[in-house]
mmCIF file of C-alpha atoms in Angstrom:
data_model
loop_
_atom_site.group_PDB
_atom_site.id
_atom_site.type_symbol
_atom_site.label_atom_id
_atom_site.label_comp_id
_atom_site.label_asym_id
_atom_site.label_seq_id
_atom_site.Cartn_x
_atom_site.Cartn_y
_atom_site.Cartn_z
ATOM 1 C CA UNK A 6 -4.973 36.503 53.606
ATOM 2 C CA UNK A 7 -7.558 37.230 50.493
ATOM 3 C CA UNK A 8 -5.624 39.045 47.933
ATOM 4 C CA UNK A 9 -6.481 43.223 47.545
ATOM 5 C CA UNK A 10 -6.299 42.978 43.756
ATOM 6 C CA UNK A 11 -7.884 39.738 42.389
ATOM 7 C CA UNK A 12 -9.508 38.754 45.933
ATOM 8 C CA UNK A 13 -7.931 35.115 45.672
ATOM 9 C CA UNK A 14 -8.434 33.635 49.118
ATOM 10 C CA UNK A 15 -4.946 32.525 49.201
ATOM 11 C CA UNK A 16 -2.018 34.326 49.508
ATOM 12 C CA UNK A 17 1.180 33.376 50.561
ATOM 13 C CA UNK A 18 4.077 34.846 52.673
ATOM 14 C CA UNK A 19 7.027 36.243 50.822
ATOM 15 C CA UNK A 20 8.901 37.905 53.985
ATOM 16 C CA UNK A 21 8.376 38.755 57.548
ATOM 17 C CA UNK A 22 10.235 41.002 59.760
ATOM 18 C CA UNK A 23 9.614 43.709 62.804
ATOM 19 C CA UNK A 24 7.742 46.656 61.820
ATOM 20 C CA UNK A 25 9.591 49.675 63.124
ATOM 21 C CA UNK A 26 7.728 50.426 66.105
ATOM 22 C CA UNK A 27 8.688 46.976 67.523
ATOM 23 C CA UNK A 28 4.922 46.013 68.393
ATOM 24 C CA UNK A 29 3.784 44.771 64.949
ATOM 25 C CA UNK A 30 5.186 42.203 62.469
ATOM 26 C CA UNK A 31 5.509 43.177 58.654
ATOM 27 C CA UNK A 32 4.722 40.838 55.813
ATOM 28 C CA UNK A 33 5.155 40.952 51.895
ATOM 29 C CA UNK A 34 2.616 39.130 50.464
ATOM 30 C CA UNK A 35 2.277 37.159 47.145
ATOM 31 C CA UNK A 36 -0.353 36.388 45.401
ATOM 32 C CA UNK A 37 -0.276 32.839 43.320
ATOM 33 C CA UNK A 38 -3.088 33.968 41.075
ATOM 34 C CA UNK A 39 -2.477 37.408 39.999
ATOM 35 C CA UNK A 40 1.085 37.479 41.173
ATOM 36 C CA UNK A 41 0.884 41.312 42.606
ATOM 37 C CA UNK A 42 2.632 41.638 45.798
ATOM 38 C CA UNK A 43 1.642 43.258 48.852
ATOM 39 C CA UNK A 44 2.306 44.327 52.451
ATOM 40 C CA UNK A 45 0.153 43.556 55.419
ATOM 41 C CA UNK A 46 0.824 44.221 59.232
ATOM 42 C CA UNK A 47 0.314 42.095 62.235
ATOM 43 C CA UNK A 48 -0.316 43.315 65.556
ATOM 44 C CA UNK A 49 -1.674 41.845 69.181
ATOM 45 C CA UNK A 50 -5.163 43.025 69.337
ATOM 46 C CA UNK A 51 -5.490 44.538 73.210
ATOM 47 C CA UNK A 52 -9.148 44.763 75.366
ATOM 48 C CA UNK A 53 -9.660 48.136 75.826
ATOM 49 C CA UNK A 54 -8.631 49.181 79.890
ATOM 50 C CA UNK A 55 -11.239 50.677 81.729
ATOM 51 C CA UNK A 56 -10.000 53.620 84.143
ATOM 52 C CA UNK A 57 -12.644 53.804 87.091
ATOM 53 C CA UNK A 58 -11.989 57.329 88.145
ATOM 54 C CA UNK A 59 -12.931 58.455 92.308
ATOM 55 C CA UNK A 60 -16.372 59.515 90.927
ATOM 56 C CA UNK A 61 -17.178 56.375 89.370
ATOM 57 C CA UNK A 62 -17.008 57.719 85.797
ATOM 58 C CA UNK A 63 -15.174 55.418 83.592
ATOM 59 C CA UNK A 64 -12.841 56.480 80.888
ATOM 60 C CA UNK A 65 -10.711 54.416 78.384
ATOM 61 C CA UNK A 66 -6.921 54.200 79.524
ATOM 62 C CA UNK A 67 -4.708 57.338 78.407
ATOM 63 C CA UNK A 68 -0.781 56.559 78.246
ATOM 64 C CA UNK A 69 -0.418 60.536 77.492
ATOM 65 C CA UNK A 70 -2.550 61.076 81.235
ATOM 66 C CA UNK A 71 0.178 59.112 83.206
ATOM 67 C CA UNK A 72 3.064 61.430 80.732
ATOM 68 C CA UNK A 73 1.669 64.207 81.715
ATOM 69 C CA UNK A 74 1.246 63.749 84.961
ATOM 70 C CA UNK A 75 5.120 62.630 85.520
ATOM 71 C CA UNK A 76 6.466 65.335 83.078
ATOM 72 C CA UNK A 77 4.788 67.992 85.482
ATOM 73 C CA UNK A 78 6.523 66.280 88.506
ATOM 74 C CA UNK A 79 9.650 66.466 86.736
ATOM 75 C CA UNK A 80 9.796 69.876 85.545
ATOM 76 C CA UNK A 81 13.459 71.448 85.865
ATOM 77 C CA UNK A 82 14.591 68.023 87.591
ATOM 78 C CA UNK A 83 17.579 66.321 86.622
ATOM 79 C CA UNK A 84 16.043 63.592 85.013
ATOM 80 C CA UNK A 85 16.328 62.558 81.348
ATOM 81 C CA UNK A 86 13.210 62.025 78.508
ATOM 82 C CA UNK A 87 14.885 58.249 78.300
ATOM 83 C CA UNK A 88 14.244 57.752 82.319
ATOM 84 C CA UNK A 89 11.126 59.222 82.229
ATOM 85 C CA UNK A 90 9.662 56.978 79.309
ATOM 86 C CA UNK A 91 11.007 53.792 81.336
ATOM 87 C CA UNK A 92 9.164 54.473 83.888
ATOM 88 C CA UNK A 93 6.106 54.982 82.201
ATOM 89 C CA UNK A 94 6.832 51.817 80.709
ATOM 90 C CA UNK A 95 7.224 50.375 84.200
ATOM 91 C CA UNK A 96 4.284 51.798 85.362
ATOM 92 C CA UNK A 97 2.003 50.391 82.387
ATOM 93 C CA UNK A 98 3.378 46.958 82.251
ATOM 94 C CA UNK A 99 2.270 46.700 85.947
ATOM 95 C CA UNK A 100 -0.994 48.023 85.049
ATOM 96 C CA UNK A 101 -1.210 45.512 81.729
ATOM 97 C CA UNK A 102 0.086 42.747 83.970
ATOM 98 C CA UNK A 103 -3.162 43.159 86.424
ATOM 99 C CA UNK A 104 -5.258 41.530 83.375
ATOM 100 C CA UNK A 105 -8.171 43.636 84.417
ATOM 101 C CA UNK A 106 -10.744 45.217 81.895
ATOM 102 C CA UNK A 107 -11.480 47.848 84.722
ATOM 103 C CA UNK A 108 -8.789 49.527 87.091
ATOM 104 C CA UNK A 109 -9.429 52.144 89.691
ATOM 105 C CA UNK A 110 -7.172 55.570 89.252
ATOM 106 C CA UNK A 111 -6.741 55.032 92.410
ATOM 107 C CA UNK A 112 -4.210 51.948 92.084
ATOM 108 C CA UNK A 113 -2.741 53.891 88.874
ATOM 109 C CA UNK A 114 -1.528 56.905 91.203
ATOM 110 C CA UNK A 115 -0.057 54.762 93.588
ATOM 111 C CA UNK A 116 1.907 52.706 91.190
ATOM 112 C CA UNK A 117 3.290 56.099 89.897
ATOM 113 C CA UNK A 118 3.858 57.157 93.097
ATOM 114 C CA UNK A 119 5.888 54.399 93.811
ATOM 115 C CA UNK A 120 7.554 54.804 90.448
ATOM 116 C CA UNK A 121 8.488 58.718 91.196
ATOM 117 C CA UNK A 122 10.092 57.908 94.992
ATOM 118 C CA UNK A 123 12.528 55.971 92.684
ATOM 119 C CA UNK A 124 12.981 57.398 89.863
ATOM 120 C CA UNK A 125 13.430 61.315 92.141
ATOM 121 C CA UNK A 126 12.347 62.574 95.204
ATOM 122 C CA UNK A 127 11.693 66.092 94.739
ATOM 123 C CA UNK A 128 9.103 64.665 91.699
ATOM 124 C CA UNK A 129 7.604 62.455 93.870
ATOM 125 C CA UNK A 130 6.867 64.827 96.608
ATOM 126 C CA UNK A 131 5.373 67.331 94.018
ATOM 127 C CA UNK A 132 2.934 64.502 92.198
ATOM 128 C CA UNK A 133 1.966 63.393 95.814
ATOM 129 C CA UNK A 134 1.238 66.958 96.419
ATOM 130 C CA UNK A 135 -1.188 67.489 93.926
ATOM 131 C CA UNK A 136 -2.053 63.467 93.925
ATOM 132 C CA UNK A 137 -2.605 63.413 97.764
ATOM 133 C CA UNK A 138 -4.686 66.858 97.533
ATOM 134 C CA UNK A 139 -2.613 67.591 100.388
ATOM 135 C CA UNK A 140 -4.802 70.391 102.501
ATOM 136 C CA UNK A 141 -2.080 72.357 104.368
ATOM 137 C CA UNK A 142 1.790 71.744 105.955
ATOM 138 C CA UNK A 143 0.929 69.204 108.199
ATOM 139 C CA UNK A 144 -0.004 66.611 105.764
ATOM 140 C CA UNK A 145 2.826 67.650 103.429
ATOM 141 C CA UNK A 146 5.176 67.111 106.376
ATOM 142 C CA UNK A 147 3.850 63.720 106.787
ATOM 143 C CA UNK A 148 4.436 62.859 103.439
ATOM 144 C CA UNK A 149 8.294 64.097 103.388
ATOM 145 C CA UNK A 150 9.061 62.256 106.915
ATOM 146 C CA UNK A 151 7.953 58.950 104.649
ATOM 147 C CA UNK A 152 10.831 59.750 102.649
ATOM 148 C CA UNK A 153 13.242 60.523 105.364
ATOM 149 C CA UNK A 154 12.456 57.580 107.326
#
């Protein structure tokens, strides 16, 4: 790592630890030459996900589209912020773990679909509602005797 203040190509590691949102490591740097000290961060460089949406426009991946979506479903349910942010983490390690650079929303719905039935009913039914574009009773019966069965 080149050195910010004397631009020595050579630096060396003092201490590393964690940053404090857990997805980056946190180095102090010294520099041989100059002897400043400095900090630098390390972090997993991602590919960009691809969200192919049912019209065929693509959009980069939202995590705050999928909280959204799952807060809505969950308004004035017994279910607590901590619950709700596991299964979002759930639902995108799934997605992650496809090692695509292009998903369909379609796949992303039903994965939080699936996520919701556990997670609470009631939520579920109400994301599938608006999910499923369900059209009129009958197809919103059919959906809760899915549940039932």
């Amino acid at each position: 790592m080149k050195c910010p203040y004397c631009n020595h190509p050579d630096t060396r590691v003092i201490d590393s630890r964690p940053a404090e949102d857990g997805n980056s490591i946190r180095r102090r740097r010294s520099c041989d030459v100059c002897g400043k000290r400095f900090t630098t961060y390390e972090k997993v460089e991602t590919i960009p996900l691809i969200i192919i949406k049912k019209d065929n426009n693509r959009e980069q991946y939202n995590r705050g589209k999928i909280e959204n979506g799952i807060l809505r479903a969950c308004y004035k349910r017994p279910v607590s912020a901590e619950a709700i942010q596991h299964t979002i983490d759930r639902i995108e390690t799934k997605i992650f773990n496809q090692e695509a650079k292009e998903i369909p929303s379609s796949m992303i719905g039903e994965l939080v679909m699936e996520e919701l039935k556990e997670l609470d009913e009631v939520a579920y039914v109400r994301f599938a509602s608006v999910y499923r574009e369900f059209k009129d009773v009958n197809t919103f019966m059919d959906e809760l005797k899915k549940i039932l069965k």
